[in-house]
Short mmCIF file of N, CA and C in Angstrom, two decimals:
data_model
loop_
_atom_site.label_atom_id
_atom_site.label_comp_id
_atom_site.label_asym_id
_atom_site.label_seq_id
_atom_site.Cartn_x
_atom_site.Cartn_y
_atom_site.Cartn_z
N MET A 4 5.74 2.66 -9.92
CA MET A 4 5.49 2.12 -8.47
C MET A 4 4.80 1.60 -7.96
N GLY A 5 4.68 -0.03 -7.47
CA GLY A 5 2.99 -0.87 -6.98
C GLY A 5 2.67 -0.14 -5.57
N LYS A 6 2.13 -0.04 -5.56
CA LYS A 6 1.15 0.04 -4.57
C LYS A 6 1.88 -0.48 -3.05
N GLU A 7 1.87 -1.69 -3.43
CA GLU A 7 2.42 -2.20 -1.95
C GLU A 7 4.48 -0.99 -1.12
N LEU A 8 4.93 -1.45 -2.42
CA LEU A 8 6.29 -0.24 -1.78
C LEU A 8 5.69 1.25 -2.03
N HIS A 9 5.14 1.29 -2.59
CA HIS A 9 4.95 2.68 -2.42
C HIS A 9 4.49 2.78 -0.27
N ARG A 10 3.68 2.71 -0.86
CA ARG A 10 2.85 2.17 1.45
C ARG A 10 4.00 2.29 2.55
N LEU A 11 5.35 1.12 2.14
CA LEU A 11 6.11 0.52 2.76
C LEU A 11 7.11 2.21 2.57
N LEU A 12 7.25 2.46 1.83
CA LEU A 12 8.22 4.16 1.41
C LEU A 12 7.48 4.92 2.99
N ASP A 13 6.61 5.64 2.52
CA ASP A 13 5.46 6.10 3.03
C ASP A 13 6.15 5.71 4.76
N LEU A 14 5.66 4.30 4.98
CA LEU A 14 6.40 4.09 6.89
C LEU A 14 7.36 5.03 7.23
N LEU A 15 8.21 4.49 6.34
CA LEU A 15 10.11 4.45 6.39
C LEU A 15 10.32 5.89 6.31
N ASP A 16 9.39 6.41 6.02
CA ASP A 16 9.49 8.37 6.18
C ASP A 16 9.79 9.19 7.74
N LEU A 17 10.16 9.07 7.83
CA LEU A 17 11.03 9.79 9.36
C LEU A 17 9.95 10.95 9.04
N GLU A 18 9.88 12.73 9.42
CA GLU A 18 9.99 13.44 10.72
C GLU A 18 11.18 13.18 11.47
N LYS A 19 11.67 14.99 10.58
CA LYS A 19 12.73 15.17 12.20
C LYS A 19 11.76 16.65 12.68
N ILE A 20 12.07 15.97 14.51
CA ILE A 20 11.65 16.76 15.12
C ILE A 20 12.74 18.14 15.89
N GLU A 21 13.94 16.91 16.20
CA GLU A 21 15.01 17.93 16.39
C GLU A 21 16.38 16.79 16.19
N GLU A 22 17.52 17.32 16.65
CA GLU A 22 18.53 16.90 16.37
C GLU A 22 18.49 15.16 16.73
N GLY A 23 18.27 14.06 16.32
CA GLY A 23 18.61 12.88 16.90
C GLY A 23 17.45 12.06 17.92
N VAL A 24 16.23 13.08 17.08
CA VAL A 24 14.75 12.63 17.14
C VAL A 24 13.41 12.93 15.89
N PHE A 25 13.15 11.25 15.71
CA PHE A 25 12.99 11.33 14.24
C PHE A 25 10.69 10.99 15.09
N ARG A 26 10.11 10.51 14.03
CA ARG A 26 9.01 10.50 14.32
C ARG A 26 8.25 9.95 12.85
N GLY A 27 7.45 8.47 13.35
CA GLY A 27 7.30 8.01 11.99
C GLY A 27 5.57 7.25 12.15
N GLN A 28 5.77 6.53 11.27
CA GLN A 28 4.31 5.87 11.40
C GLN A 28 4.40 4.96 11.65
N SER A 29 2.67 4.39 12.33
CA SER A 29 2.96 2.68 12.63
C SER A 29 1.98 2.64 12.32
N GLU A 30 0.97 1.20 12.23
CA GLU A 30 0.28 0.50 11.88
C GLU A 30 -0.09 -0.92 12.79
N ASP A 31 -1.12 -0.87 13.62
CA ASP A 31 -2.69 -1.62 14.24
C ASP A 31 -1.41 -3.54 13.66
N LEU A 32 -0.89 -4.34 13.97
CA LEU A 32 -1.04 -4.89 12.93
C LEU A 32 -0.74 -6.48 13.14
N GLY A 33 -2.11 -6.09 14.82
CA GLY A 33 -2.48 -7.56 15.89
C GLY A 33 -2.21 -7.47 15.87
N LEU A 34 -0.40 -7.77 16.34
CA LEU A 34 0.34 -8.22 17.25
C LEU A 34 -0.39 -7.16 18.87
N ARG A 35 1.15 -8.39 19.90
CA ARG A 35 0.73 -7.75 21.38
C ARG A 35 2.54 -8.04 21.23
N GLN A 36 2.82 -7.91 21.16
CA GLN A 36 4.55 -7.65 20.86
C GLN A 36 4.38 -6.20 20.84
N LEU A 37 5.32 -4.86 21.36
CA LEU A 37 6.31 -3.58 21.55
C LEU A 37 7.54 -4.00 20.84
N PHE A 38 7.32 -2.77 20.44
CA PHE A 38 9.02 -2.14 19.70
C PHE A 38 8.96 -1.17 19.87
N GLY A 39 9.77 -0.55 20.41
CA GLY A 39 10.45 1.03 19.83
C GLY A 39 11.02 1.40 20.48
#
């Protein structure tokens, strides 16, 4: 598996905190927009 694909899969891996609530990773892309 390529390095970039592995990195993408790591970012998409969510931790389930409780029913309907998940936590994921984020990266600072240097953009001013916020989406959440």
